[in-house]
CSV table of C-alpha atoms in Angstrom, one decimal:
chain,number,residue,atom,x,y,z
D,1,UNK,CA,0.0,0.0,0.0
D,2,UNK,CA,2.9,2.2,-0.8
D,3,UNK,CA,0.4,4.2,-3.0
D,4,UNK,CA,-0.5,5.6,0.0
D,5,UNK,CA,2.3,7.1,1.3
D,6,UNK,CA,3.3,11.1,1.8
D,7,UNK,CA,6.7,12.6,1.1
D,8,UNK,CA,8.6,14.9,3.5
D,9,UNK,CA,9.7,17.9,1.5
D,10,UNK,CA,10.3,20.1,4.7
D,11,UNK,CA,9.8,21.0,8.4
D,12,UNK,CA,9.7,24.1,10.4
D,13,UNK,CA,9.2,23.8,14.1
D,14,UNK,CA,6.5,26.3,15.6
D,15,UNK,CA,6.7,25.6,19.4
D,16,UNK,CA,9.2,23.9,21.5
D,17,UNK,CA,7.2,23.5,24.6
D,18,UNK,CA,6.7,21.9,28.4
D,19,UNK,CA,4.3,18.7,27.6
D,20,UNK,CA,4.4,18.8,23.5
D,21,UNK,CA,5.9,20.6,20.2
D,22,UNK,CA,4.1,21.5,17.2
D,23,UNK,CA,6.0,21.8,13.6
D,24,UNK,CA,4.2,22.4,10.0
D,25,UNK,CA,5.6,20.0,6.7
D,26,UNK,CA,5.4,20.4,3.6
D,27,UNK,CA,4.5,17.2,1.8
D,28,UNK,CA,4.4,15.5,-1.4
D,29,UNK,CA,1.0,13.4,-1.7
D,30,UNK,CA,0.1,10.3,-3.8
D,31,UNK,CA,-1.4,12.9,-6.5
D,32,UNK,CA,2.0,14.6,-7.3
D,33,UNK,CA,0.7,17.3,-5.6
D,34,UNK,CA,1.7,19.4,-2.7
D,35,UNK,CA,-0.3,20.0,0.8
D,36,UNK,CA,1.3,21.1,4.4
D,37,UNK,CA,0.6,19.0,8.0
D,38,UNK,CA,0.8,19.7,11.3
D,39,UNK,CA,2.2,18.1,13.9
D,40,UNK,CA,1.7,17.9,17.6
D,41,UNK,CA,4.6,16.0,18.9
D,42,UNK,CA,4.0,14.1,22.2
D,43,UNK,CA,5.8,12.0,24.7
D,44,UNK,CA,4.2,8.0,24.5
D,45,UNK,CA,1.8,7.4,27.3
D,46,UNK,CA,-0.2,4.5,29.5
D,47,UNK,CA,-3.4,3.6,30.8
D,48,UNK,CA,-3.9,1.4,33.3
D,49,UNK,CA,-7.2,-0.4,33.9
D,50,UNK,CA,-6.6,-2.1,37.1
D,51,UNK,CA,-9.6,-4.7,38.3
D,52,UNK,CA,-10.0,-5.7,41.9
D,53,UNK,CA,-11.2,-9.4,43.3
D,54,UNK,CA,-14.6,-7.9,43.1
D,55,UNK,CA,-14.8,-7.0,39.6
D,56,UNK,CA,-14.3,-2.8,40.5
D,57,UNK,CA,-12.1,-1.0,38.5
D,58,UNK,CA,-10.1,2.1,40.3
D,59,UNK,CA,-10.9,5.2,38.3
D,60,UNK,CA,-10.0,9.0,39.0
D,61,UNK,CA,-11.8,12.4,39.1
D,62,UNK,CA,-9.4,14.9,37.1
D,63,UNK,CA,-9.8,18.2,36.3
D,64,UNK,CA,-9.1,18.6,32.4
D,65,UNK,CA,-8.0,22.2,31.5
D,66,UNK,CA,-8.0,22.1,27.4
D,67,UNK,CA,-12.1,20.7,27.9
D,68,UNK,CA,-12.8,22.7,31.2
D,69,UNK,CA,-14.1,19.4,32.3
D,70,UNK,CA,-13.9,16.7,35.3
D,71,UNK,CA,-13.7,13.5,33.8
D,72,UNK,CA,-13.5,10.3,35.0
D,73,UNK,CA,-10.6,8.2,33.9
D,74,UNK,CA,-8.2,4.8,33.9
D,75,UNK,CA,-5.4,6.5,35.6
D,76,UNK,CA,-2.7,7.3,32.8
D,77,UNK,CA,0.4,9.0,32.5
D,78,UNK,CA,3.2,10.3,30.0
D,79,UNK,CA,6.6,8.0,29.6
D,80,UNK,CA,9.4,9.2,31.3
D,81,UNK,CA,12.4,9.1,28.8
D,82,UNK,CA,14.2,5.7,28.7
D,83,UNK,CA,11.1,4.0,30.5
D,84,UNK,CA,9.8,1.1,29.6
D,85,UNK,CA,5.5,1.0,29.2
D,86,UNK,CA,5.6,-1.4,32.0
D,87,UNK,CA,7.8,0.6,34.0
D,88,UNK,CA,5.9,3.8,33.6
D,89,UNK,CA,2.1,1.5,34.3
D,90,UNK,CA,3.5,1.0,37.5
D,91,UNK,CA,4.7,4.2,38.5
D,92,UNK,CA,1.4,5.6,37.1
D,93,UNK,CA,-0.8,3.5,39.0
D,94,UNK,CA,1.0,3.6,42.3
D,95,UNK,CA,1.0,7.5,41.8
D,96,UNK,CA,-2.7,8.5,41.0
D,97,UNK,CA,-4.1,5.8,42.9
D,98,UNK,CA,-1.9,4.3,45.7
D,99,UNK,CA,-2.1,0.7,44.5
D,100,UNK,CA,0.3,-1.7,43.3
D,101,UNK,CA,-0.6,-4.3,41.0
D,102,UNK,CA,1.0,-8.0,41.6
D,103,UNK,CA,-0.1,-9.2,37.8
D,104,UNK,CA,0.6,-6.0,34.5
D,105,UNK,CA,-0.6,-7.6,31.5
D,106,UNK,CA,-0.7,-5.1,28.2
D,107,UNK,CA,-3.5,-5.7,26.2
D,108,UNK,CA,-3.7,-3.2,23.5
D,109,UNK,CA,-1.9,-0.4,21.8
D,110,UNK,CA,-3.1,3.0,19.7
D,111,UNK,CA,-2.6,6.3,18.7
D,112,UNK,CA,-4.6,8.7,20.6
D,113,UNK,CA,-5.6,11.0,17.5
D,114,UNK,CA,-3.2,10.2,14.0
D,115,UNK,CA,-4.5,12.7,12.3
D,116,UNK,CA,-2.4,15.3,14.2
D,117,UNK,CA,-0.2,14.3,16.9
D,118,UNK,CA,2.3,11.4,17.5
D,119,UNK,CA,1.1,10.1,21.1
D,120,UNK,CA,1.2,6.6,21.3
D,121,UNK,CA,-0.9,5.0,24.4
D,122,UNK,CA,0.2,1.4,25.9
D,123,UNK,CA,-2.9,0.2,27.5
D,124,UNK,CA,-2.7,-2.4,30.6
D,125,UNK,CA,-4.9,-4.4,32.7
D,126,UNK,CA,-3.7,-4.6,36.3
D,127,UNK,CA,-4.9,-7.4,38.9
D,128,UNK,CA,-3.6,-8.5,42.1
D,129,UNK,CA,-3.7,-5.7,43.8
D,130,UNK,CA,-2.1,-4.2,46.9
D,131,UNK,CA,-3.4,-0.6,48.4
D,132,UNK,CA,-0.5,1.9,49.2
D,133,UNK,CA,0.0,6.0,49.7
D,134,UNK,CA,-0.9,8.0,46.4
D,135,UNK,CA,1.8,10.6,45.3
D,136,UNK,CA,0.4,12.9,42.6
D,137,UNK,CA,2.6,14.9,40.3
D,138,UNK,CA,3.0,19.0,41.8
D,139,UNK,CA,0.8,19.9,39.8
D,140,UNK,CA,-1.9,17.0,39.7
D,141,UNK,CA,-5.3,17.1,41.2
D,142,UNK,CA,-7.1,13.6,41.8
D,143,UNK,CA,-10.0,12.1,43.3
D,144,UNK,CA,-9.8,8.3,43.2
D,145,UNK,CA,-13.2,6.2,43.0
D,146,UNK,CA,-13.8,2.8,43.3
D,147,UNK,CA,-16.7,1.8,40.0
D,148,UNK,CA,-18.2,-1.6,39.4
D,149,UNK,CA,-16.4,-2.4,36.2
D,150,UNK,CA,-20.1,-3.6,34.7
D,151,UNK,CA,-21.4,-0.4,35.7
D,152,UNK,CA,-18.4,1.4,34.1
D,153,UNK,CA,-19.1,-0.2,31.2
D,154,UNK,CA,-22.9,1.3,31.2
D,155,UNK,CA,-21.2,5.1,32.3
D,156,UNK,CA,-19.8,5.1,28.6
D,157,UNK,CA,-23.1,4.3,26.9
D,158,UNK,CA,-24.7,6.8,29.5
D,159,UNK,CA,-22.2,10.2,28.7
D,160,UNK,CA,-20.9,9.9,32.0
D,161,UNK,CA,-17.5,8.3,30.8
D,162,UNK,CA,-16.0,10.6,28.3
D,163,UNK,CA,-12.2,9.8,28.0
D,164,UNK,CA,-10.7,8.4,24.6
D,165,UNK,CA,-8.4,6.0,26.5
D,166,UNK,CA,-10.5,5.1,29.6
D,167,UNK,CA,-13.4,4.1,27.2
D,168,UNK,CA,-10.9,1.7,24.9
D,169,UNK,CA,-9.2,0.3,27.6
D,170,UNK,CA,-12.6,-0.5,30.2
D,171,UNK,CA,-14.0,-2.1,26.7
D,172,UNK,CA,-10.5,-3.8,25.5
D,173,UNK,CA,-10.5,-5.1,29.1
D,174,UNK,CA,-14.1,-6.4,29.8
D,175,UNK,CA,-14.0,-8.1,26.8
D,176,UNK,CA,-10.8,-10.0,27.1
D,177,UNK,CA,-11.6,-10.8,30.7
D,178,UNK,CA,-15.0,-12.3,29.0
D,179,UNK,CA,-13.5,-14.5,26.8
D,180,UNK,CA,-10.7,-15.9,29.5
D,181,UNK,CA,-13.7,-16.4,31.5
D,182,UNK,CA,-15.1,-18.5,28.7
D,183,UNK,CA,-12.1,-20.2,27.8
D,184,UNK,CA,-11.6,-21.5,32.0
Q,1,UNK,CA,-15.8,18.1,43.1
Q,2,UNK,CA,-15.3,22.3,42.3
Q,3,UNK,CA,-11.9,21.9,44.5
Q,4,UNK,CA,-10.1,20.1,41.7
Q,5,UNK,CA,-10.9,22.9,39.1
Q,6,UNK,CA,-8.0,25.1,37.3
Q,7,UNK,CA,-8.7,29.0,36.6
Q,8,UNK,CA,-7.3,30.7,33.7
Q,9,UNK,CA,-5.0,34.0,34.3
Q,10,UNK,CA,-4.0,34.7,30.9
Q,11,UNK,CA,-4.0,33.0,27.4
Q,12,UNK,CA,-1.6,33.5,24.6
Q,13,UNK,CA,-2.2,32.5,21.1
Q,14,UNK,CA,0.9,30.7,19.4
Q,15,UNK,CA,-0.3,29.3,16.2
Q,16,UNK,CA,-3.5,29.2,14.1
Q,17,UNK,CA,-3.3,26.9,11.7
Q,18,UNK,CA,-5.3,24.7,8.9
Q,19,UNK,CA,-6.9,22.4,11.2
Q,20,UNK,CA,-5.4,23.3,14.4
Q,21,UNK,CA,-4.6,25.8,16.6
Q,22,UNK,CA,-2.4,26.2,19.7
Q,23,UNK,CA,-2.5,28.3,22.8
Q,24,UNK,CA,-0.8,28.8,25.8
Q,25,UNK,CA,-2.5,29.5,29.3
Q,26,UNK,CA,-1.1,30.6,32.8
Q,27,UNK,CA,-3.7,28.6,35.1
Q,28,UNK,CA,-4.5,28.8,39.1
Q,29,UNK,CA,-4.1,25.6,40.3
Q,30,UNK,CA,-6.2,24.0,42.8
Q,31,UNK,CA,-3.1,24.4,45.5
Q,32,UNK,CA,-3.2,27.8,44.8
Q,33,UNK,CA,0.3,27.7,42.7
Q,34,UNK,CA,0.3,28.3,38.8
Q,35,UNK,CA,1.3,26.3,36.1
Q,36,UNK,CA,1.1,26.8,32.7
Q,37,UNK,CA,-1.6,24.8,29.8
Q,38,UNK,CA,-0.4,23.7,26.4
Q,39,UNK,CA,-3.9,23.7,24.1
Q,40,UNK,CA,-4.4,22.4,21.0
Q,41,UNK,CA,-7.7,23.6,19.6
Q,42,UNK,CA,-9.6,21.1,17.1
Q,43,UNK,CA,-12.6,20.5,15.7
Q,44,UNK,CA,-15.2,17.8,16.8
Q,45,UNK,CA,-15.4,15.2,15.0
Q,46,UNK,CA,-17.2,11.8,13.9
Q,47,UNK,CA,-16.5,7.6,13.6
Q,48,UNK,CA,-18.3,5.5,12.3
Q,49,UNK,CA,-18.4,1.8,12.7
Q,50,UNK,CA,-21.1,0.5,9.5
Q,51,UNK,CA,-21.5,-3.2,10.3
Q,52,UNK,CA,-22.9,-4.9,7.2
Q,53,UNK,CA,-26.0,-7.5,7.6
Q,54,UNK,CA,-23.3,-10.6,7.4
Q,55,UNK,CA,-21.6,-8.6,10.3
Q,56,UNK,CA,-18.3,-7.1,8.5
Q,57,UNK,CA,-17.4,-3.9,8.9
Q,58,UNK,CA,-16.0,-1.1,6.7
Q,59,UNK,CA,-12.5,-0.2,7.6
Q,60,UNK,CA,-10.0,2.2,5.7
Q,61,UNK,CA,-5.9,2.2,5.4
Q,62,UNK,CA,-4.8,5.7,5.3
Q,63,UNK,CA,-1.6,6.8,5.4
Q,64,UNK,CA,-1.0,8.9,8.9
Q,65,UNK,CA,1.4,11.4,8.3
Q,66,UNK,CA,2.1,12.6,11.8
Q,67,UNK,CA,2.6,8.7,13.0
Q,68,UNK,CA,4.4,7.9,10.0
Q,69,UNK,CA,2.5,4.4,8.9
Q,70,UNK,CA,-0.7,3.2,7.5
Q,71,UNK,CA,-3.4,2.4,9.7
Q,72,UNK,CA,-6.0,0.3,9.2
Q,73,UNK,CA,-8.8,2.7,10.8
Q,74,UNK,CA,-13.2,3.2,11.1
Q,75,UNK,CA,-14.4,5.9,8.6
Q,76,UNK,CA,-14.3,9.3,10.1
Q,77,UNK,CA,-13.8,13.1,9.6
Q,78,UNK,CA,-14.0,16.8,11.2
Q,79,UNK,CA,-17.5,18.1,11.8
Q,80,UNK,CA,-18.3,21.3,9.3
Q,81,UNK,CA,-19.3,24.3,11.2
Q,82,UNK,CA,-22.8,24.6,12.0
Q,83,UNK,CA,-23.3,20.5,10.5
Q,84,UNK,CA,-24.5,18.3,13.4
Q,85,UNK,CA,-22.5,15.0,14.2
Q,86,UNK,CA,-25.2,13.1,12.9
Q,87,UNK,CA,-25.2,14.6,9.4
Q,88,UNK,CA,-21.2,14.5,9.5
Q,89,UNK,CA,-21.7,10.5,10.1
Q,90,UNK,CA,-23.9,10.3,6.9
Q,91,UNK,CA,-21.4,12.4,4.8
Q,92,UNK,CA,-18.1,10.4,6.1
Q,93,UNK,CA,-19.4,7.5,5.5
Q,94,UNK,CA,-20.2,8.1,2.6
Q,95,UNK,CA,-17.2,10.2,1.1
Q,96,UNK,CA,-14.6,7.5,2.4
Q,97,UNK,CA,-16.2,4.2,1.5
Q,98,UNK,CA,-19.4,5.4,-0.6
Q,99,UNK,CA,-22.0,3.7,1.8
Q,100,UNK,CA,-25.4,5.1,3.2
Q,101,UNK,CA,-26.9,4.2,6.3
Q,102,UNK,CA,-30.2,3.3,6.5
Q,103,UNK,CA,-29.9,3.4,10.1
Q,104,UNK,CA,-27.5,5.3,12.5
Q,105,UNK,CA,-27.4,5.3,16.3
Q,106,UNK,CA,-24.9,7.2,18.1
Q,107,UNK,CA,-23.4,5.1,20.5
Q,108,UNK,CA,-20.9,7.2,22.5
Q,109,UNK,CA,-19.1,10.2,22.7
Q,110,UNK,CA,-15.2,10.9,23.8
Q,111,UNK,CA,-12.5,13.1,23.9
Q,112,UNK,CA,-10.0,12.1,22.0
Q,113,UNK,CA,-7.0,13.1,24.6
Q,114,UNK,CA,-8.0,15.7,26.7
Q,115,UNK,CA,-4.6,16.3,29.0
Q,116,UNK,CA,-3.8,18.9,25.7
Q,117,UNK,CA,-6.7,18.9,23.2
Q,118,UNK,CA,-10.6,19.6,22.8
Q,119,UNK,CA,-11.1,17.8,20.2
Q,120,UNK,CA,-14.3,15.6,20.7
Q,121,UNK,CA,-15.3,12.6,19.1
Q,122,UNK,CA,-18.8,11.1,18.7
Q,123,UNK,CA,-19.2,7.5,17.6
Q,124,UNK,CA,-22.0,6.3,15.4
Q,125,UNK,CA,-23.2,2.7,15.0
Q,126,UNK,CA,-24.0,2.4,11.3
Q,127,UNK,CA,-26.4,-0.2,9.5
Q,128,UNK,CA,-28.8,-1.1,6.4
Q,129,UNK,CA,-25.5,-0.3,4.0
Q,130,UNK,CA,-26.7,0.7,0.1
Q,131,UNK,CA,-23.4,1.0,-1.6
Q,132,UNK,CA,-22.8,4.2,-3.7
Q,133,UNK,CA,-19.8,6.1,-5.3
Q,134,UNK,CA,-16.9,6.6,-2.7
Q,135,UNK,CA,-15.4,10.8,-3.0
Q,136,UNK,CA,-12.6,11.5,-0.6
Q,137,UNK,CA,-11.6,14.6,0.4
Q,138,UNK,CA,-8.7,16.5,-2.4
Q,139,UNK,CA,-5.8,15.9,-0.3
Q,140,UNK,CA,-7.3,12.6,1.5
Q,141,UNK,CA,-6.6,8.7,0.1
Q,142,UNK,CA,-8.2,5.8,1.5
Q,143,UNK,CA,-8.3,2.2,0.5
Q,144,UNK,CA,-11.8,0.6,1.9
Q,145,UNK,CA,-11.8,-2.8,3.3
Q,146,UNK,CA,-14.3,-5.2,4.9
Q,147,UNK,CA,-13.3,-7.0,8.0
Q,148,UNK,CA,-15.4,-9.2,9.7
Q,149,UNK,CA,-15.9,-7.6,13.4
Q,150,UNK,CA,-14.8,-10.7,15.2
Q,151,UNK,CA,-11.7,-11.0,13.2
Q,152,UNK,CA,-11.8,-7.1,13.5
Q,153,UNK,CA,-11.8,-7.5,17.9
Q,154,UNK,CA,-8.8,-10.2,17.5
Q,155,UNK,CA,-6.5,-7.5,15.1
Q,156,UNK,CA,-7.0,-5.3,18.3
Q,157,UNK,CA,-5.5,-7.4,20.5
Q,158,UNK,CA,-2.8,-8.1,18.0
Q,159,UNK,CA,-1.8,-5.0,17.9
Q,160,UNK,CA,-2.7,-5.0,14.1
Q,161,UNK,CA,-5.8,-2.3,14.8
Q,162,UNK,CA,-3.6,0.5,16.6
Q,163,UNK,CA,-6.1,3.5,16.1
Q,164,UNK,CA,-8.1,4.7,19.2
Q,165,UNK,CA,-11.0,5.6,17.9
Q,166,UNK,CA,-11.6,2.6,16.0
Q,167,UNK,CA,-10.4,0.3,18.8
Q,168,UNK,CA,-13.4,2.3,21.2
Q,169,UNK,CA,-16.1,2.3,18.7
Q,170,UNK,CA,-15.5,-1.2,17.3
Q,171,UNK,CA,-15.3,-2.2,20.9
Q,172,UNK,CA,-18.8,-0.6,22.2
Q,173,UNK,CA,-20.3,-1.5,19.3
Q,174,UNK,CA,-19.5,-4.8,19.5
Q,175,UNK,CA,-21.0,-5.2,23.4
Q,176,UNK,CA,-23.7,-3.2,22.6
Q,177,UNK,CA,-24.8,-5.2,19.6
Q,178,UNK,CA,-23.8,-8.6,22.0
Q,179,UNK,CA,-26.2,-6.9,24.7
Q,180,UNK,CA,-29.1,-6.6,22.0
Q,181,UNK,CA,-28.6,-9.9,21.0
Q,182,UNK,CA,-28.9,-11.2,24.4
Q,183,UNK,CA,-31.7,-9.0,25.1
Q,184,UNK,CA,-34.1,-9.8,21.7
């Protein structure tokens, strides 16, 4: 599907910034003809969907500037450099929510939006868990709530679950814990 | 949950762009510090998942520049101005793989990755598939497949499905059309 493909014919960078960059190409389409892209570069991220014994899945309240919104999400967080996805599920979950998690499985992987920006999101299921102290980032505001991971489920048909990454990984999860469950 | 809430003290324009713009903002923090915001402004937008009567679904390879690779993905576009999602469904749909929908439900609704963007995604459960003439947009090419949705669910897992949108949508549609089965 090479016929597909777009050319680079150059880059200028717009913003060097704190979380992300942006730059504008120039490109070279399949037509022969010319067109320009932007790009929001961003760090590769992870959501964690971790699942308690009794089928509740830890969730958090967070205040979400660019929507002016409090949604309600996996927790999630951006890969330090040189960390490993695993790593940084880990460190993210123990962060936002206090818990450790004895069993990390990954079970999916996507691009958040390809149309414009780079972020890549490793998504992982977490079981076996063990509560602990949560220790935000400075400038992170949580609220951590316990759902019941069927009832989750209904908050995304509902409106009341409105996250990108939370809604793929509660669904990516339910199902695969489905078909284990119908495999045992 | 008002204590978790981030106040704006100024906002600075750096960019605006073809299909995206980006701010700047100086926030109030919950802690009573301040931080600063990196926005990227963007249009809502639409995805459909059109599942056809012998329960394949309509995917499309497009070539992502900002990712670099071809991604296997559901139909989907930016909402005109003043065009309601529901509309934008019917017309994406249509322009990328040349089908009408007889029937189309809105399923959910998400944003896309709201730690630095707006942009918000509403997902559309399309059905009763008449096949037509497919018209992408000028600087937009697409090759349309047909997948069959539980081989669809397993190229998620496989990490062969690496889009988010598509990974959500396929997902609820495919436990809300297992519910409805269940349920009939």
């Amino acid at each position: 599907m090479k016929h597909l493909q777009e050319i680079t014919l150059s880059s200028q960078k717009i913003y060097e910034g704190r979380i992300l960059n942006l730059r504008v190409d120039q490109v070279l389409l399949p037509n022969g003809k010319q067109s320009s892209r932007e790009v929001v570069e961003f760090s590769e991220a992870v959501t964690i969907v971790a699942v308690t014994p009794e089928q509740k899945v830890l969730l958090v309240n967070q205040y979400r500037y660019p929507v002016a919104e409090i949604l309600l999400e996996a927790p999630a967080g951006k890969k330090d450099p040189g960390e490993s996805p695993e790593s940084c599920a880990r460190r993210e979950l123990q962060e936002e929510t206090g818990y450790t998690a004895g069993t990390l499985q990954k079970i999916c992987e996507f691009y958040t939006t390809p149309g414009f920006t780079n972020e890549l999101m490793h998504v992982f299921l977490a079981r076996d868990l063990t509560p602990g102290q949560q220790k935000p980032d400075e400038d992170e505001f949580l609220q951590v709530t316990e759902v019941d991971l069927q009832e989750a489920l209904d908050m995304i048909y509902h409106g009341q679950i409105r996250d990108g990454k939370t809604i793929a990984g509660l669904l990516a999860a339910f199902n695969l814990l489905q078909k284990n469950n119908f495999a045992e």
